[in-house]
Short mmCIF file of C-alpha atoms and ligand atoms in Angstrom, two decimals:
data_model
loop_
_atom_site.label_atom_id
_atom_site.label_comp_id
_atom_site.label_asym_id
_atom_site.label_seq_id
_atom_site.Cartn_x
_atom_site.Cartn_y
_atom_site.Cartn_z
CA MET A 1 0.00 0.00 0.00
CA SER A 2 0.91 3.65 -0.16
CA ALA A 3 3.49 5.21 2.13
CA GLY A 4 0.68 6.99 3.96
CA THR A 5 -0.14 3.85 5.91
CA SER A 6 3.20 4.05 7.69
CA THR A 7 1.57 5.03 11.00
CA ILE A 8 -0.37 1.76 10.99
CA PRO A 9 1.44 -1.52 10.31
CA GLU A 10 0.16 -3.72 7.50
CA ALA A 11 -0.47 -6.44 10.09
CA ALA A 12 -2.96 -4.23 11.94
CA ILE A 13 -4.79 -3.48 8.69
CA ALA A 14 -4.93 -7.20 7.85
CA GLU A 15 -6.22 -7.96 11.34
CA ALA A 16 -8.93 -5.28 11.00
CA ALA A 17 -10.01 -6.70 7.62
CA GLY A 18 -10.25 -10.11 9.30
CA VAL A 19 -12.46 -8.67 12.04
CA LEU A 20 -14.81 -7.27 9.37
CA ARG A 21 -14.91 -10.66 7.59
CA ALA A 22 -15.79 -12.32 10.90
CA SER A 23 -18.83 -9.98 11.35
CA GLY A 24 -16.94 -7.79 13.85
CA LEU A 25 -16.85 -4.02 14.27
CA VAL A 26 -13.80 -1.88 13.48
CA ALA A 27 -13.55 1.82 14.32
CA PHE A 28 -11.33 3.55 11.77
CA PRO A 29 -10.16 7.06 10.94
CA THR A 30 -11.39 9.01 7.94
CA GLU A 31 -10.48 12.57 6.95
CA THR A 32 -13.83 13.77 8.41
CA VAL A 33 -14.54 11.85 11.65
CA TYR A 34 -13.93 8.30 12.93
CA GLY A 35 -16.34 5.68 11.59
CA LEU A 36 -17.74 2.56 13.26
CA GLY A 37 -17.40 0.00 10.48
CA ALA A 38 -19.04 -3.31 9.64
CA ASN A 39 -19.26 -5.41 6.48
CA ALA A 40 -21.96 -3.53 4.51
CA GLU A 41 -23.33 -6.83 3.12
CA ASP A 42 -23.60 -8.52 6.52
CA ALA A 43 -26.99 -7.65 8.02
CA ALA A 44 -26.12 -9.11 11.43
CA ALA A 45 -22.89 -7.10 11.72
CA VAL A 46 -24.69 -3.95 10.59
CA GLY A 47 -27.33 -4.68 13.25
CA ARG A 48 -24.59 -4.58 15.87
CA VAL A 49 -23.54 -1.12 14.66
CA PHE A 50 -27.06 0.19 15.29
CA ALA A 51 -27.15 -1.51 18.70
CA VAL A 52 -23.77 -0.11 19.80
CA LYS A 53 -24.71 3.41 18.69
CA GLY A 54 -28.22 3.25 20.09
CA ARG A 55 -29.35 4.44 16.68
CA PRO A 56 -32.88 3.94 15.28
CA PRO A 57 -32.82 1.48 12.34
CA THR A 58 -34.49 4.09 10.15
CA HIS A 59 -31.26 6.14 10.04
CA PRO A 60 -29.31 4.45 7.23
CA LEU A 61 -25.53 4.06 7.09
CA ILE A 62 -22.94 5.27 4.59
CA VAL A 63 -21.22 2.53 2.57
CA HIS A 64 -17.50 3.27 2.26
CA ILE A 65 -15.66 1.90 -0.77
CA ALA A 66 -12.00 1.95 -1.81
CA ARG A 67 -12.23 3.48 -5.27
CA ALA A 68 -14.58 5.52 -7.43
CA ASP A 69 -14.39 2.89 -10.18
CA GLN A 70 -16.24 0.46 -7.85
CA LEU A 71 -19.30 2.73 -7.75
CA ASP A 72 -21.26 0.65 -10.26
CA ASP A 73 -20.89 -2.40 -7.98
CA TRP A 74 -22.85 -0.58 -5.25
CA ALA A 75 -25.28 1.67 -7.11
CA ALA A 76 -28.01 0.46 -9.48
CA ASP A 77 -27.94 3.61 -11.55
CA VAL A 78 -25.27 6.30 -11.70
CA PRO A 79 -26.53 9.52 -13.33
CA GLU A 80 -24.06 11.84 -15.01
CA PRO A 81 -23.88 14.43 -12.17
CA ALA A 82 -22.90 11.61 -9.78
CA ARG A 83 -20.05 10.61 -12.09
CA VAL A 84 -18.87 14.21 -12.31
CA LEU A 85 -18.90 14.61 -8.51
CA ALA A 86 -17.25 11.23 -7.83
CA GLU A 87 -14.54 11.98 -10.37
CA ARG A 88 -13.89 15.44 -8.96
CA PHE A 89 -14.14 14.85 -5.18
CA TRP A 90 -13.26 11.20 -4.44
CA PRO A 91 -11.44 10.23 -2.42
CA GLY A 92 -12.83 13.01 -0.22
CA PRO A 93 -15.49 14.28 2.18
CA LEU A 94 -18.43 13.79 -0.17
CA THR A 95 -21.21 11.18 0.13
CA LEU A 96 -23.49 10.44 -2.83
CA VAL A 97 -27.03 9.11 -2.37
CA LEU A 98 -27.85 6.81 -5.29
CA ARG A 99 -30.26 3.99 -6.13
CA ARG A 100 -28.81 1.00 -4.32
CA SER A 101 -27.48 -2.20 -5.77
CA PRO A 102 -29.28 -5.36 -4.52
CA ARG A 103 -26.06 -6.41 -2.77
CA ILE A 104 -26.67 -3.76 -0.07
CA PRO A 105 -29.13 -5.25 2.45
CA ASP A 106 -32.12 -3.48 4.00
CA ALA A 107 -30.30 -3.42 7.33
CA THR A 108 -27.74 -0.99 5.86
CA THR A 109 -30.16 1.31 4.01
CA GLY A 110 -32.94 1.25 6.60
CA GLY A 111 -35.11 -0.36 3.92
CA LEU A 112 -34.67 2.56 1.51
CA GLU A 113 -34.18 1.91 -2.20
CA THR A 114 -31.27 4.35 -2.11
CA ALA A 115 -27.84 4.06 -0.50
CA ALA A 116 -25.27 6.62 0.65
CA ILE A 117 -21.79 5.88 -0.73
CA ARG A 118 -18.39 7.48 -0.33
CA VAL A 119 -14.66 7.00 -0.87
CA PRO A 120 -12.92 8.50 2.16
CA ASN A 121 -9.59 10.31 1.84
CA HIS A 122 -7.51 8.80 4.60
CA PRO A 123 -4.62 6.38 4.06
CA VAL A 124 -5.72 4.08 6.90
CA ALA A 125 -9.35 3.96 5.72
CA LEU A 126 -8.24 3.31 2.15
CA ALA A 127 -5.80 0.59 3.23
CA LEU A 128 -8.56 -1.08 5.27
CA LEU A 129 -11.07 -0.87 2.41
CA SER A 130 -8.56 -2.30 -0.06
CA ALA A 131 -7.52 -5.13 2.25
CA PHE A 132 -11.14 -5.98 3.05
CA GLY A 133 -12.22 -5.75 -0.56
CA GLY A 134 -15.92 -5.08 0.05
CA GLY A 135 -17.97 -2.13 1.24
CA VAL A 136 -17.79 -0.98 4.86
CA ALA A 137 -20.98 0.46 6.33
CA ALA A 138 -19.97 3.07 8.89
CA PRO A 139 -21.72 5.82 10.78
CA SER A 140 -19.71 8.19 12.92
CA ALA A 141 -18.33 6.22 15.89
CA ASN A 142 -20.34 7.94 18.62
CA ARG A 143 -23.59 7.26 20.43
CA PHE A 144 -26.66 8.45 18.55
CA GLY A 145 -27.17 12.20 18.82
CA SER A 146 -23.84 13.04 20.43
CA VAL A 147 -20.67 14.70 19.16
CA SER A 148 -18.74 12.80 16.46
CA PRO A 149 -15.25 11.53 17.39
CA THR A 150 -12.23 13.09 15.72
CA THR A 151 -9.57 11.06 17.56
CA ALA A 152 -9.19 7.38 18.46
CA ALA A 153 -9.23 8.40 22.14
CA HIS A 154 -12.73 9.89 21.64
CA VAL A 155 -13.90 6.55 20.21
CA ARG A 156 -12.42 4.52 23.06
CA ALA A 157 -13.84 6.87 25.69
CA GLU A 158 -17.34 6.69 24.20
CA LEU A 159 -17.67 3.15 22.86
CA GLY A 160 -14.94 1.25 24.75
CA ASP A 161 -15.25 -2.52 24.59
CA ALA A 162 -18.32 -2.46 22.34
CA VAL A 163 -15.89 -2.16 19.39
CA ASP A 164 -13.71 -5.14 18.46
CA LEU A 165 -10.81 -3.04 17.16
CA VAL A 166 -9.95 0.66 16.99
CA LEU A 167 -7.45 1.76 14.32
CA ASP A 168 -5.66 4.92 15.45
CA GLY A 169 -4.84 7.17 12.50
CA GLY A 170 -4.38 10.37 14.47
CA PRO A 171 -6.72 13.38 14.55
CA CYS A 172 -9.11 13.78 11.58
CA ALA A 173 -7.97 16.57 9.25
CA VAL A 174 -11.38 17.95 8.24
CA GLY A 175 -13.18 17.47 11.57
CA VAL A 176 -16.82 17.65 10.40
CA GLU A 177 -18.69 14.95 8.48
CA SER A 178 -18.93 14.56 4.73
CA THR A 179 -21.27 16.60 2.57
CA ILE A 180 -24.22 14.40 1.51
CA VAL A 181 -25.63 15.03 -1.99
CA ASP A 182 -28.73 13.27 -3.25
CA VAL A 183 -28.21 12.54 -6.94
CA THR A 184 -31.20 10.24 -7.39
CA GLY A 185 -33.58 12.94 -8.61
CA GLY A 186 -33.28 15.37 -11.49
CA GLU A 187 -31.54 18.11 -9.53
CA PRO A 188 -28.71 17.20 -7.15
CA THR A 189 -29.60 18.38 -3.62
CA ILE A 190 -27.41 18.88 -0.57
CA LEU A 191 -28.91 16.81 2.27
CA ARG A 192 -26.18 17.66 4.78
CA PRO A 193 -23.49 20.33 4.37
CA GLY A 194 -20.01 19.04 5.20
CA GLY A 195 -16.37 18.89 4.22
CA VAL A 196 -16.86 19.62 0.51
CA THR A 197 -18.23 23.15 0.18
CA ARG A 198 -21.38 24.08 -1.65
CA GLU A 199 -19.33 26.51 -3.75
CA ASP A 200 -16.99 23.72 -4.91
CA LEU A 201 -19.95 21.45 -5.74
CA GLU A 202 -21.62 24.23 -7.69
CA ALA A 203 -18.42 24.91 -9.61
CA ALA A 204 -18.05 21.21 -10.48
CA LEU A 205 -21.67 20.89 -11.64
CA ASP A 206 -21.83 24.38 -13.12
CA ARG A 207 -25.19 25.15 -11.49
CA PRO A 208 -26.57 26.41 -8.18
CA LEU A 209 -27.53 23.86 -5.50
CA ALA A 210 -30.30 24.03 -2.93
CA VAL A 211 -29.50 23.41 0.75
CA PRO A 212 -32.81 22.62 2.43
CA GLY A 213 -33.46 24.11 5.85
CA SER A 214 -30.30 26.16 6.25
CA SER A 215 -31.73 29.66 5.89
CA SER A 216 -32.82 31.42 9.08
CA ILE A 217 -30.95 31.26 12.36
CA ARG A 218 -33.17 30.52 15.33
CA VAL A 219 -36.10 28.33 14.40
CA PRO A 220 -36.80 26.31 17.51
CA GLY A 221 -38.32 22.92 16.87
CA GLN A 222 -36.91 22.56 13.38
CA HIS A 223 -33.53 21.23 14.40
CA PRO A 224 -33.94 18.30 16.75
CA SER A 225 -30.79 17.87 18.75
CA HIS A 226 -27.86 16.06 17.12
CA TYR A 227 -24.08 16.52 17.17
CA ALA A 228 -24.74 17.69 20.73
CA PRO A 229 -22.53 17.84 23.81
CA ARG A 230 -24.03 17.15 27.25
CA ALA A 231 -24.03 20.90 27.95
CA ARG A 232 -26.93 22.93 26.55
CA VAL A 233 -25.93 25.05 23.57
CA VAL A 234 -27.27 28.57 23.08
CA LEU A 235 -26.68 30.56 19.89
CA VAL A 236 -26.64 34.36 19.91
CA ALA A 237 -25.31 37.12 17.65
CA PRO A 238 -21.50 37.49 17.83
CA ASP A 239 -21.75 40.80 19.67
CA ASP A 240 -23.99 39.25 22.34
CA VAL A 241 -21.79 36.25 23.20
CA VAL A 242 -19.95 37.92 26.09
CA VAL A 243 -23.10 39.45 27.66
CA GLU A 244 -25.05 36.21 27.35
CA ALA A 245 -22.20 34.15 28.82
CA GLU A 246 -21.65 36.50 31.77
CA ARG A 247 -25.37 36.63 32.54
CA ALA A 248 -25.42 32.82 32.84
CA HIS A 249 -22.15 32.86 34.80
CA ASP A 250 -23.67 35.35 37.27
CA ARG A 251 -26.66 33.01 37.67
CA GLY A 252 -24.16 30.38 38.83
CA GLU A 253 -23.97 28.27 35.67
CA ARG A 254 -20.73 26.70 34.50
CA VAL A 255 -20.44 28.36 31.10
CA GLY A 256 -18.28 27.37 28.15
CA VAL A 257 -17.77 30.10 25.56
CA LEU A 258 -16.91 29.81 21.86
CA LEU A 259 -15.62 33.34 21.44
CA PRO A 260 -16.08 34.55 17.83
CA PRO A 261 -12.85 35.61 16.09
CA ALA A 262 -13.84 39.30 15.87
CA VAL A 263 -14.63 39.43 19.60
CA ALA A 264 -11.55 37.42 20.60
CA GLY A 265 -9.39 39.59 18.36
CA ALA A 266 -10.67 42.71 20.13
CA GLY A 267 -9.18 41.30 23.34
CA ALA A 268 -12.47 40.69 25.16
CA GLU A 269 -12.23 39.33 28.71
CA VAL A 270 -15.04 36.97 29.62
CA LYS A 271 -16.15 35.85 33.06
CA ALA A 272 -16.91 32.17 32.39
CA HIS A 273 -15.84 28.66 33.31
CA ALA A 274 -14.07 27.83 30.03
CA VAL A 275 -13.33 30.14 27.13
CA VAL A 276 -12.11 29.11 23.68
CA ALA A 277 -11.09 31.63 21.01
CA VAL A 278 -12.60 30.36 17.76
CA PRO A 279 -9.98 30.16 14.97
CA ALA A 280 -10.45 32.77 12.26
CA SER A 281 -10.07 30.18 9.50
CA THR A 282 -13.17 28.03 9.02
CA ALA A 283 -10.95 25.05 8.12
CA ALA A 284 -9.20 25.33 11.50
CA TYR A 285 -12.55 25.83 13.25
CA ALA A 286 -14.10 22.75 11.59
CA HIS A 287 -11.00 20.74 12.46
CA ARG A 288 -11.36 21.62 16.16
CA LEU A 289 -15.13 22.15 16.65
CA TYR A 290 -16.02 18.74 18.08
CA GLY A 291 -12.90 18.73 20.25
CA PHE A 292 -14.00 22.08 21.75
CA LEU A 293 -17.49 20.69 22.51
CA ARG A 294 -16.02 17.57 24.12
CA GLU A 295 -13.64 19.74 26.15
CA PHE A 296 -16.57 21.76 27.54
CA ASP A 297 -18.21 18.50 28.64
CA ARG A 298 -14.97 17.34 30.26
CA GLU A 299 -14.83 20.67 32.12
CA GLY A 300 -18.33 20.02 33.45
CA CYS A 301 -19.98 22.96 31.66
CA ASP A 302 -23.79 23.25 31.94
CA LEU A 303 -24.09 25.67 29.04
CA VAL A 304 -22.17 26.56 25.89
CA VAL A 305 -22.65 30.03 24.42
CA ALA A 306 -21.70 30.42 20.76
CA SER A 307 -22.53 32.32 17.59
CA LEU A 308 -22.80 31.10 14.01
CA PRO A 309 -20.01 31.74 11.52
CA GLU A 310 -20.86 33.21 8.15
CA GLU A 311 -22.45 30.52 6.06
CA HIS A 312 -20.16 30.11 3.15
CA GLY A 313 -17.35 27.65 2.56
CA LEU A 314 -16.93 25.36 5.59
CA GLY A 315 -18.91 27.91 7.62
CA LEU A 316 -22.09 26.31 6.23
CA ALA A 317 -21.28 22.93 7.80
CA ILE A 318 -20.11 24.47 11.08
CA ALA A 319 -23.32 26.52 11.37
CA ASN A 320 -25.41 23.42 10.58
CA ARG A 321 -23.72 21.42 13.37
CA LEU A 322 -24.01 24.27 15.90
CA ARG A 323 -27.72 24.69 15.12
CA ARG A 324 -28.32 20.99 15.52
CA ALA A 325 -26.33 20.98 18.79
CA ALA A 326 -28.57 23.82 19.99
CA GLY A 327 -31.78 22.06 18.90
CA PRO A 328 -34.43 20.90 21.32
CA ARG A 329 -33.36 17.90 23.42
CA PRO A 330 -35.51 14.82 23.87
CA PRO A 331 -36.96 14.61 27.39
CA ALA A 332 -34.36 13.13 29.74
O1 LIG B 401 -18.07 11.93 7.19
C1 LIG B 401 -18.95 11.09 7.28
O2 LIG B 401 -19.90 11.06 6.50
C2 LIG B 401 -18.82 10.05 8.40
C3 LIG B 401 -17.61 9.17 8.10
C4 LIG B 401 -17.45 8.04 9.08
O3 LIG B 401 -17.69 8.69 6.79
N1 LIG B 401 -20.01 9.27 8.51
C5 LIG B 401 -21.17 9.78 8.98
O4 LIG B 401 -22.17 8.83 9.11
O5 LIG B 401 -21.33 10.94 9.30
P1 LIG B 401 -23.50 9.06 9.93
O6 LIG B 401 -24.15 7.75 9.95
O7 LIG B 401 -23.19 9.69 11.23
O8 LIG B 401 -24.33 10.01 9.03
C6 LIG B 401 -24.81 9.51 7.79
C7 LIG B 401 -25.99 10.29 7.33
C8 LIG B 401 -27.22 10.10 8.21
O9 LIG B 401 -27.76 11.37 8.49
C9 LIG B 401 -28.15 9.29 7.31
O10 LIG B 401 -29.50 9.58 7.58
C10 LIG B 401 -27.72 9.74 5.93
O11 LIG B 401 -26.33 9.83 6.03
N2 LIG B 401 -28.06 8.73 4.92
C11 LIG B 401 -27.58 7.49 4.80
N3 LIG B 401 -28.17 6.82 3.78
C12 LIG B 401 -29.03 7.69 3.23
C13 LIG B 401 -29.94 7.60 2.13
N4 LIG B 401 -30.07 6.50 1.41
N5 LIG B 401 -30.67 8.69 1.85
C14 LIG B 401 -30.55 9.83 2.57
N6 LIG B 401 -29.71 9.97 3.63
C15 LIG B 401 -28.96 8.92 3.95
MG1 LIG B 402 -23.23 10.73 12.94
#
């Protein structure tokens, strides 16, 4: 395999492929977040993934494959825009929803006639997929609804012994999940913003793309909680972050603050339990976002006060995750 696998010995990759063949679960790094992998064609193994995550069976999994030229083995029909996107962005943080091939069982697609497919851009993931040979169904390796893991330590802390093997490929470069594009209909649609930007997709397809449900900021009830830390998350305008945080601090709450770059740059002092200066670059912010949220939980914060970045480039995915983290929680 390529030199990029040097951090993980070939023997560990071979062992992981063996675990998948024996219906086991392997957590592995991708460029976005860590995945919890099972043989995509093995309904029983896929069932274990849902059980370990505590995920409803109606939330289908992404099938990871080694190379774009395998796409026709996994999709029943590959329209031209899908070929353009696969060619341009794979391996990379893009997932395509396509009509599924019969080899993908209902367990993996939640009974849908479509399947989500991607080629990840991480040497360890690609080595595993090549050694295994088949498709690996993998959601993010966290419990349903919580923050996705971006290091192997996050996976071990959250899932522990429920996983047969964890491959440690270091911190994930991108840090937020893949962009999901539905290419089954006439017009490609972004189902989830992520590591490939809307602008880059639009340039590749030479047309504008709709992003459902990403327009207005605070629409309670429309964004059921997901990607959420234990602490409550409150979103306010950038200029209100300090006031909002200090008000909660004065009420006696343990407050974590994601201080917007403009406010941090102005040298603001904040009375709060834990304060993080948000990186000015959205790539750096995406890379660290989930780590910040996990850190606030480790610090025992009750509340996280944040604002949304501007919604272009990776800012669209970051804003989507923050909104979902701030969404209404199911009753405890
Ligand atoms: O970056 C990523 O995409 C990571 C890494 C591990 O690849 N995976 C990931 O998986 O985020 P997960 O399971 O956490 O999110 C997959 C999303 C879910 O929201 C699911 O509903 C959607 O993909 N999905 C899967 N199959 C679908 C389908 N056939 N149609 C529409 N959405 C689908
Ligand atoms: Mg997930």
